[in-house]
PDB file of C-alpha atoms in Angstrom:
ATOM      1  CA  ALA A  21      55.333  31.182 -59.976  1.00  0.00           C
ATOM      2  CA  GLN A  22      55.002  27.593 -58.964  1.00  0.00           C
ATOM      3  CA  SER A  23      57.950  25.854 -57.373  1.00  0.00           C
ATOM      4  CA  VAL A  24      58.729  22.592 -55.652  1.00  0.00           C
ATOM      5  CA  THR A  25      61.330  21.972 -52.971  1.00  0.00           C
ATOM      6  CA  GLN A  26      62.639  18.595 -51.962  1.00  0.00           C
ATOM      7  CA  PRO A  27      64.913  19.390 -49.024  1.00  0.00           C
ATOM      8  CA  ASP A  28      66.694  16.038 -48.928  1.00  0.00           C
ATOM      9  CA  ILE A  29      69.083  15.302 -51.767  1.00  0.00           C
ATOM     10  CA  HIS A  30      69.983  11.825 -50.549  1.00  0.00           C
ATOM     11  CA  ILE A  31      68.424   9.565 -47.923  1.00  0.00           C
ATOM     12  CA  THR A  32      69.594   6.150 -46.759  1.00  0.00           C
ATOM     13  CA  VAL A  33      67.281   3.805 -44.887  1.00  0.00           C
ATOM     14  CA  SER A  34      67.550   0.202 -43.806  1.00  0.00           C
ATOM     15  CA  GLU A  35      65.426  -2.404 -45.498  1.00  0.00           C
ATOM     16  CA  GLY A  36      62.225  -2.844 -43.551  1.00  0.00           C
ATOM     17  CA  ALA A  37      62.385   0.622 -42.015  1.00  0.00           C
ATOM     18  CA  SER A  38      59.795   3.287 -42.639  1.00  0.00           C
ATOM     19  CA  LEU A  39      60.355   6.075 -45.125  1.00  0.00           C
ATOM     20  CA  GLU A  40      59.237   9.655 -45.490  1.00  0.00           C
ATOM     21  CA  LEU A  41      60.353  11.882 -48.337  1.00  0.00           C
ATOM     22  CA  ARG A  42      59.581  15.547 -47.995  1.00  0.00           C
ATOM     23  CA  CYS A  43      58.092  17.848 -50.581  1.00  0.00           C
ATOM     24  CA  ASN A  44      57.056  21.483 -50.224  1.00  0.00           C
ATOM     25  CA  TYR A  45      55.405  23.451 -52.961  1.00  0.00           C
ATOM     26  CA  SER A  46      54.562  27.014 -53.781  1.00  0.00           C
ATOM     27  CA  TYR A  47      51.402  27.587 -55.751  1.00  0.00           C
ATOM     28  CA  GLY A  48      48.705  30.212 -55.630  1.00  0.00           C
ATOM     29  CA  ALA A  49      45.679  27.994 -56.143  1.00  0.00           C
ATOM     30  CA  THR A  50      44.768  24.437 -55.303  1.00  0.00           C
ATOM     31  CA  PRO A  51      47.654  22.432 -56.689  1.00  0.00           C
ATOM     32  CA  TYR A  52      47.738  19.189 -58.531  1.00  0.00           C
ATOM     33  CA  LEU A  53      50.527  17.190 -56.894  1.00  0.00           C
ATOM     34  CA  PHE A  54      52.440  14.149 -58.047  1.00  0.00           C
ATOM     35  CA  TRP A  55      55.174  11.794 -57.003  1.00  0.00           C
ATOM     36  CA  TYR A  56      57.265  10.040 -59.616  1.00  0.00           C
ATOM     37  CA  VAL A  57      59.993   7.427 -59.258  1.00  0.00           C
ATOM     38  CA  GLN A  58      62.977   6.974 -61.529  1.00  0.00           C
ATOM     39  CA  SER A  59      65.278   3.966 -61.631  1.00  0.00           C
ATOM     40  CA  PRO A  60      68.795   4.593 -62.981  1.00  0.00           C
ATOM     41  CA  GLY A  61      68.820   5.232 -66.705  1.00  0.00           C
ATOM     42  CA  GLN A  62      65.042   4.970 -66.966  1.00  0.00           C
ATOM     43  CA  GLY A  63      62.104   7.262 -67.460  1.00  0.00           C
ATOM     44  CA  LEU A  64      59.790   8.452 -64.716  1.00  0.00           C
ATOM     45  CA  GLN A  65      56.949   6.329 -63.410  1.00  0.00           C
ATOM     46  CA  LEU A  66      53.938   7.881 -61.721  1.00  0.00           C
ATOM     47  CA  LEU A  67      53.584   6.682 -58.119  1.00  0.00           C
ATOM     48  CA  LEU A  68      50.552   8.675 -57.064  1.00  0.00           C
ATOM     49  CA  LYS A  69      48.677  11.894 -57.582  1.00  0.00           C
ATOM     50  CA  TYR A  70      46.494  14.336 -55.688  1.00  0.00           C
ATOM     51  CA  PHE A  71      43.868  16.496 -57.314  1.00  0.00           C
ATOM     52  CA  SER A  72      41.225  17.028 -54.642  1.00  0.00           C
ATOM     53  CA  GLY A  73      39.251  15.233 -51.944  1.00  0.00           C
ATOM     54  CA  ASP A  74      40.824  12.898 -49.429  1.00  0.00           C
ATOM     55  CA  THR A  75      44.188  14.334 -48.461  1.00  0.00           C
ATOM     56  CA  LEU A  76      45.751  10.910 -47.972  1.00  0.00           C
ATOM     57  CA  VAL A  77      46.300   9.248 -51.316  1.00  0.00           C
ATOM     58  CA  GLN A  78      47.419   5.736 -52.016  1.00  0.00           C
ATOM     59  CA  GLY A  79      49.724   4.846 -54.862  1.00  0.00           C
ATOM     60  CA  ILE A  80      51.465   1.910 -56.393  1.00  0.00           C
ATOM     61  CA  LYS A  81      54.139  -0.193 -54.710  1.00  0.00           C
ATOM     62  CA  GLY A  82      52.728   0.472 -51.235  1.00  0.00           C
ATOM     63  CA  PHE A  83      53.423   4.208 -51.238  1.00  0.00           C
ATOM     64  CA  GLU A  84      51.120   6.879 -49.877  1.00  0.00           C
ATOM     65  CA  ALA A  85      51.283  10.644 -49.614  1.00  0.00           C
ATOM     66  CA  GLU A  86      49.486  13.209 -47.526  1.00  0.00           C
ATOM     67  CA  PHE A  87      48.523  16.665 -48.720  1.00  0.00           C
ATOM     68  CA  LYS A  88      48.728  19.305 -46.001  1.00  0.00           C
ATOM     69  CA  ARG A  89      47.549  22.649 -47.260  1.00  0.00           C
ATOM     70  CA  SER A  90      48.564  24.504 -44.084  1.00  0.00           C
ATOM     71  CA  GLN A  91      52.134  23.341 -44.504  1.00  0.00           C
ATOM     72  CA  SER A  92      52.216  23.420 -48.312  1.00  0.00           C
ATOM     73  CA  SER A  93      53.516  19.892 -48.186  1.00  0.00           C
ATOM     74  CA  PHE A  94      52.958  16.618 -49.951  1.00  0.00           C
ATOM     75  CA  ASN A  95      55.223  14.092 -48.232  1.00  0.00           C
ATOM     76  CA  LEU A  96      55.659  10.576 -49.539  1.00  0.00           C
ATOM     77  CA  ARG A  97      55.631   7.657 -47.105  1.00  0.00           C
ATOM     78  CA  LYS A  98      56.074   3.929 -47.039  1.00  0.00           C
ATOM     79  CA  PRO A  99      55.789   1.842 -43.870  1.00  0.00           C
ATOM     80  CA  SER A 100      58.409  -0.751 -44.807  1.00  0.00           C
ATOM     81  CA  VAL A 101      61.038  -0.153 -47.466  1.00  0.00           C
ATOM     82  CA  HIS A 102      62.195  -2.905 -49.804  1.00  0.00           C
ATOM     83  CA  TRP A 103      65.602  -3.014 -51.482  1.00  0.00           C
ATOM     84  CA  SER A 104      63.865  -2.555 -54.835  1.00  0.00           C
ATOM     85  CA  ASP A 105      62.659   0.882 -53.714  1.00  0.00           C
ATOM     86  CA  ALA A 106      66.165   2.275 -54.176  1.00  0.00           C
ATOM     87  CA  ALA A 107      65.694   4.954 -56.836  1.00  0.00           C
ATOM     88  CA  GLU A 108      65.272   8.680 -57.266  1.00  0.00           C
ATOM     89  CA  TYR A 109      61.976  10.248 -56.313  1.00  0.00           C
ATOM     90  CA  PHE A 110      60.557  13.427 -57.759  1.00  0.00           C
ATOM     91  CA  CYS A 111      57.739  15.555 -56.475  1.00  0.00           C
ATOM     92  CA  ALA A 112      55.887  17.699 -59.007  1.00  0.00           C
ATOM     93  CA  VAL A 113      53.181  20.347 -59.011  1.00  0.00           C
ATOM     94  CA  GLY A 114      50.844  20.941 -61.910  1.00  0.00           C
ATOM     95  CA  ALA A 115      49.854  24.272 -63.321  1.00  0.00           C
ATOM     96  CA  GLY A 116      46.325  23.014 -63.827  1.00  0.00           C
ATOM     97  CA  GLY A 117      44.528  21.468 -66.744  1.00  0.00           C
ATOM     98  CA  GLY A 118      43.758  22.944 -70.080  1.00  0.00           C
ATOM     99  CA  SER A 119      46.210  23.421 -72.877  1.00  0.00           C
ATOM    100  CA  GLN A 120      49.318  23.766 -70.782  1.00  0.00           C
ATOM    101  CA  GLY A 121      49.320  22.197 -67.356  1.00  0.00           C
ATOM    102  CA  ASN A 122      53.062  21.889 -67.422  1.00  0.00           C
ATOM    103  CA  LEU A 123      54.480  20.038 -64.484  1.00  0.00           C
ATOM    104  CA  ILE A 124      57.123  21.697 -62.332  1.00  0.00           C
ATOM    105  CA  PHE A 125      59.504  19.228 -60.694  1.00  0.00           C
ATOM    106  CA  GLY A 126      61.616  19.280 -57.597  1.00  0.00           C
ATOM    107  CA  LYS A 127      65.280  18.384 -57.864  1.00  0.00           C
ATOM    108  CA  GLY A 128      64.685  14.891 -56.581  1.00  0.00           C
ATOM    109  CA  THR A 129      65.636  12.770 -53.586  1.00  0.00           C
ATOM    110  CA  LYS A 130      67.848   9.783 -54.123  1.00  0.00           C
ATOM    111  CA  LEU A 131      66.924   6.862 -51.901  1.00  0.00           C
ATOM    112  CA  SER A 132      69.482   4.229 -50.954  1.00  0.00           C
ATOM    113  CA  VAL A 133      68.417   1.090 -49.081  1.00  0.00           C
ATOM    114  CA  LYS A 134      70.801  -0.728 -46.731  1.00  0.00           C
ATOM    115  CA  PRO A 135      70.414  -4.501 -46.395  1.00  0.00           C
TER     116      PRO A 135
ATOM    117  CA  SER B  24      46.417   1.422 -73.850  1.00  0.00           C
ATOM    118  CA  GLN B  25      48.744   4.312 -74.471  1.00  0.00           C
ATOM    119  CA  THR B  26      52.470   3.880 -74.970  1.00  0.00           C
ATOM    120  CA  ILE B  27      55.319   6.258 -75.626  1.00  0.00           C
ATOM    121  CA  HIS B  28      58.443   5.386 -77.548  1.00  0.00           C
ATOM    122  CA  GLN B  29      61.641   7.352 -77.419  1.00  0.00           C
ATOM    123  CA  TRP B  30      64.852   6.646 -79.301  1.00  0.00           C
ATOM    124  CA  PRO B  31      67.713   6.184 -79.347  1.00  0.00           C
ATOM    125  CA  ALA B  32      68.358   5.098 -75.765  1.00  0.00           C
ATOM    126  CA  THR B  33      71.946   6.316 -75.824  1.00  0.00           C
ATOM    127  CA  LEU B  34      73.852   8.580 -78.157  1.00  0.00           C
ATOM    128  CA  VAL B  35      77.425   9.834 -78.293  1.00  0.00           C
ATOM    129  CA  GLN B  36      77.951  12.754 -80.636  1.00  0.00           C
ATOM    130  CA  PRO B  37      80.907  15.047 -81.349  1.00  0.00           C
ATOM    131  CA  VAL B  38      80.710  18.755 -80.677  1.00  0.00           C
ATOM    132  CA  GLY B  39      79.322  20.587 -83.686  1.00  0.00           C
ATOM    133  CA  SER B  40      77.389  17.631 -85.049  1.00  0.00           C
ATOM    134  CA  PRO B  41      73.605  17.689 -85.571  1.00  0.00           C
ATOM    135  CA  LEU B  42      71.068  15.994 -83.323  1.00  0.00           C
ATOM    136  CA  SER B  43      67.703  14.395 -83.846  1.00  0.00           C
ATOM    137  CA  LEU B  44      65.818  12.629 -81.058  1.00  0.00           C
ATOM    138  CA  GLU B  45      62.404  11.215 -81.778  1.00  0.00           C
ATOM    139  CA  CYS B  46      59.396  10.476 -79.635  1.00  0.00           C
ATOM    140  CA  THR B  47      56.098   8.915 -80.662  1.00  0.00           C
ATOM    141  CA  VAL B  48      52.937   8.221 -78.719  1.00  0.00           C
ATOM    142  CA  GLU B  49      50.445   5.468 -79.481  1.00  0.00           C
ATOM    143  CA  GLY B  50      46.893   4.934 -78.349  1.00  0.00           C
ATOM    144  CA  THR B  51      45.811   8.527 -77.913  1.00  0.00           C
ATOM    145  CA  SER B  52      44.989  11.523 -80.066  1.00  0.00           C
ATOM    146  CA  ASN B  53      46.007  15.157 -79.784  1.00  0.00           C
ATOM    147  CA  PRO B  54      48.188  14.755 -76.725  1.00  0.00           C
ATOM    148  CA  ASN B  55      50.237  17.532 -75.187  1.00  0.00           C
ATOM    149  CA  LEU B  56      53.874  16.622 -75.773  1.00  0.00           C
ATOM    150  CA  TYR B  57      56.919  17.665 -73.778  1.00  0.00           C
ATOM    151  CA  TRP B  58      60.705  17.518 -73.903  1.00  0.00           C
ATOM    152  CA  TYR B  59      62.544  17.651 -70.585  1.00  0.00           C
ATOM    153  CA  ARG B  60      66.264  17.588 -69.883  1.00  0.00           C
ATOM    154  CA  GLN B  61      67.644  16.122 -66.724  1.00  0.00           C
ATOM    155  CA  ALA B  62      71.078  17.053 -65.398  1.00  0.00           C
ATOM    156  CA  ALA B  63      72.543  15.515 -62.275  1.00  0.00           C
ATOM    157  CA  GLY B  64      71.294  17.244 -59.146  1.00  0.00           C
ATOM    158  CA  ARG B  65      69.154  19.703 -61.070  1.00  0.00           C
ATOM    159  CA  GLY B  66      65.882  17.864 -61.500  1.00  0.00           C
ATOM    160  CA  LEU B  67      63.903  18.066 -64.695  1.00  0.00           C
ATOM    161  CA  GLN B  68      63.994  21.178 -66.830  1.00  0.00           C
ATOM    162  CA  LEU B  69      61.155  21.689 -69.280  1.00  0.00           C
ATOM    163  CA  LEU B  70      62.597  22.522 -72.700  1.00  0.00           C
ATOM    164  CA  PHE B  71      59.632  22.497 -75.075  1.00  0.00           C
ATOM    165  CA  TYR B  72      55.956  21.695 -75.076  1.00  0.00           C
ATOM    166  CA  SER B  73      53.430  21.322 -77.845  1.00  0.00           C
ATOM    167  CA  ILE B  74      49.637  21.428 -77.820  1.00  0.00           C
ATOM    168  CA  GLY B  75      49.254  20.479 -81.476  1.00  0.00           C
ATOM    169  CA  ILE B  76      50.884  19.950 -84.853  1.00  0.00           C
ATOM    170  CA  ASP B  77      53.439  22.683 -85.584  1.00  0.00           C
ATOM    171  CA  GLN B  78      52.575  24.398 -82.281  1.00  0.00           C
ATOM    172  CA  ILE B  79      55.738  24.537 -80.226  1.00  0.00           C
ATOM    173  CA  SER B  80      56.555  26.609 -77.172  1.00  0.00           C
ATOM    174  CA  SER B  81      60.055  27.000 -75.855  1.00  0.00           C
ATOM    175  CA  GLU B  82      60.622  27.358 -72.154  1.00  0.00           C
ATOM    176  CA  VAL B  83      64.297  28.260 -72.200  1.00  0.00           C
ATOM    177  CA  PRO B  84      66.559  29.830 -74.811  1.00  0.00           C
ATOM    178  CA  GLN B  85      69.107  27.321 -75.979  1.00  0.00           C
ATOM    179  CA  ASN B  86      70.849  25.529 -78.758  1.00  0.00           C
ATOM    180  CA  LEU B  87      67.959  23.132 -79.322  1.00  0.00           C
ATOM    181  CA  SER B  88      64.725  23.204 -81.273  1.00  0.00           C
ATOM    182  CA  ALA B  89      61.641  21.030 -81.406  1.00  0.00           C
ATOM    183  CA  SER B  90      59.151  20.115 -84.093  1.00  0.00           C
ATOM    184  CA  ARG B  91      55.861  18.261 -84.261  1.00  0.00           C
ATOM    185  CA  PRO B  92      55.241  17.214 -87.831  1.00  0.00           C
ATOM    186  CA  GLN B  93      52.482  14.751 -86.926  1.00  0.00           C
ATOM    187  CA  ASP B  94      49.963  14.582 -84.110  1.00  0.00           C
ATOM    188  CA  ARG B  95      51.819  11.945 -82.128  1.00  0.00           C
ATOM    189  CA  GLN B  96      55.407  12.654 -83.138  1.00  0.00           C
ATOM    190  CA  PHE B  97      57.736  15.038 -81.350  1.00  0.00           C
ATOM    191  CA  ILE B  98      61.319  15.654 -82.444  1.00  0.00           C
ATOM    192  CA  LEU B  99      64.159  17.375 -80.626  1.00  0.00           C
ATOM    193  CA  SER B 100      66.900  18.748 -82.833  1.00  0.00           C
ATOM    194  CA  SER B 101      70.068  20.730 -82.928  1.00  0.00           C
ATOM    195  CA  LYS B 102      72.134  21.964 -85.854  1.00  0.00           C
ATOM    196  CA  LYS B 103      75.390  22.027 -83.888  1.00  0.00           C
ATOM    197  CA  LEU B 104      75.759  20.329 -80.534  1.00  0.00           C
ATOM    198  CA  LEU B 105      77.620  21.902 -77.648  1.00  0.00           C
ATOM    199  CA  LEU B 106      79.287  20.129 -74.749  1.00  0.00           C
ATOM    200  CA  SER B 107      76.658  21.644 -72.476  1.00  0.00           C
ATOM    201  CA  ASP B 108      73.919  19.790 -74.387  1.00  0.00           C
ATOM    202  CA  SER B 109      74.963  16.550 -72.729  1.00  0.00           C
ATOM    203  CA  GLY B 110      72.294  15.118 -70.467  1.00  0.00           C
ATOM    204  CA  PHE B 111      69.353  12.807 -70.152  1.00  0.00           C
ATOM    205  CA  TYR B 112      66.437  13.815 -72.357  1.00  0.00           C
ATOM    206  CA  LEU B 113      62.919  12.732 -71.581  1.00  0.00           C
ATOM    207  CA  CYS B 114      59.830  12.938 -73.719  1.00  0.00           C
ATOM    208  CA  ALA B 115      56.421  12.998 -72.047  1.00  0.00           C
ATOM    209  CA  TRP B 116      52.758  13.247 -72.967  1.00  0.00           C
ATOM    210  CA  ARG B 117      49.509  14.096 -71.293  1.00  0.00           C
ATOM    211  CA  ILE B 118      45.947  14.216 -72.571  1.00  0.00           C
ATOM    212  CA  LEU B 119      44.377  17.623 -72.887  1.00  0.00           C
ATOM    213  CA  THR B 120      41.906  17.129 -70.080  1.00  0.00           C
ATOM    214  CA  GLY B 121      44.179  15.091 -67.859  1.00  0.00           C
ATOM    215  CA  ARG B 122      46.745  16.288 -65.420  1.00  0.00           C
ATOM    216  CA  GLU B 123      49.508  13.727 -64.990  1.00  0.00           C
ATOM    217  CA  ALA B 124      52.243  13.246 -67.554  1.00  0.00           C
ATOM    218  CA  PHE B 125      53.610   9.940 -68.787  1.00  0.00           C
ATOM    219  CA  PHE B 126      57.248   9.591 -69.676  1.00  0.00           C
ATOM    220  CA  GLY B 127      59.344   7.752 -72.212  1.00  0.00           C
ATOM    221  CA  GLN B 128      62.441   5.815 -71.232  1.00  0.00           C
ATOM    222  CA  GLY B 129      64.793   8.661 -72.013  1.00  0.00           C
ATOM    223  CA  THR B 130      67.872   9.241 -74.176  1.00  0.00           C
ATOM    224  CA  ARG B 131      71.311   9.598 -72.655  1.00  0.00           C
ATOM    225  CA  LEU B 132      73.182  12.099 -74.832  1.00  0.00           C
ATOM    226  CA  THR B 133      76.902  12.554 -74.418  1.00  0.00           C
ATOM    227  CA  VAL B 134      78.579  15.258 -76.452  1.00  0.00           C
ATOM    228  CA  VAL B 135      82.323  14.702 -76.782  1.00  0.00           C
TER     229      VAL B 135
END
């Protein structure tokens, strides 16, 4: 069965510092991978996605993620964090297309940004 | 463009009372629809998904039920709420041939 692990529950970084959020997945075939962001009390917004091709994908708000098949990882990065990036981040793996394709989510990483 | 509406935004209900949360999608046809529940520190748990009208699949046994009376309407219900039903409920949709899901703004349910 598919699963997603986000090892870091809470990360604090200083504004302007670089950021890397870790995500490891378990999936038998080529996965569809996603990063979502959630502000407090809000729904989830899609940051970026990986289906195939170039393993470095660019997303919104200056985020990028790199798919590494050998490590079963899809880590999220940002070179310089802004205070508005404080939120909770969720990694997800898709079960494929078709009639189901239900997304399986990690438990999330809460990001705090110090001024 | 497609939009998803979910209401109410917040709800406080007594134990034993009924529940009805509604979600509608605009700008697309025959979407897959999903209900997730989010509890602190536990990520998102898929509760129900639907691939069409009156076609509902339940992922976990629980006190809740879901219905899809129209193509773009998805309802989460309970006859008698439990304290453990408290949480943040999220509706989501995806197109049949697509892969990412798009989420509503969520409903914060507190059962007292």
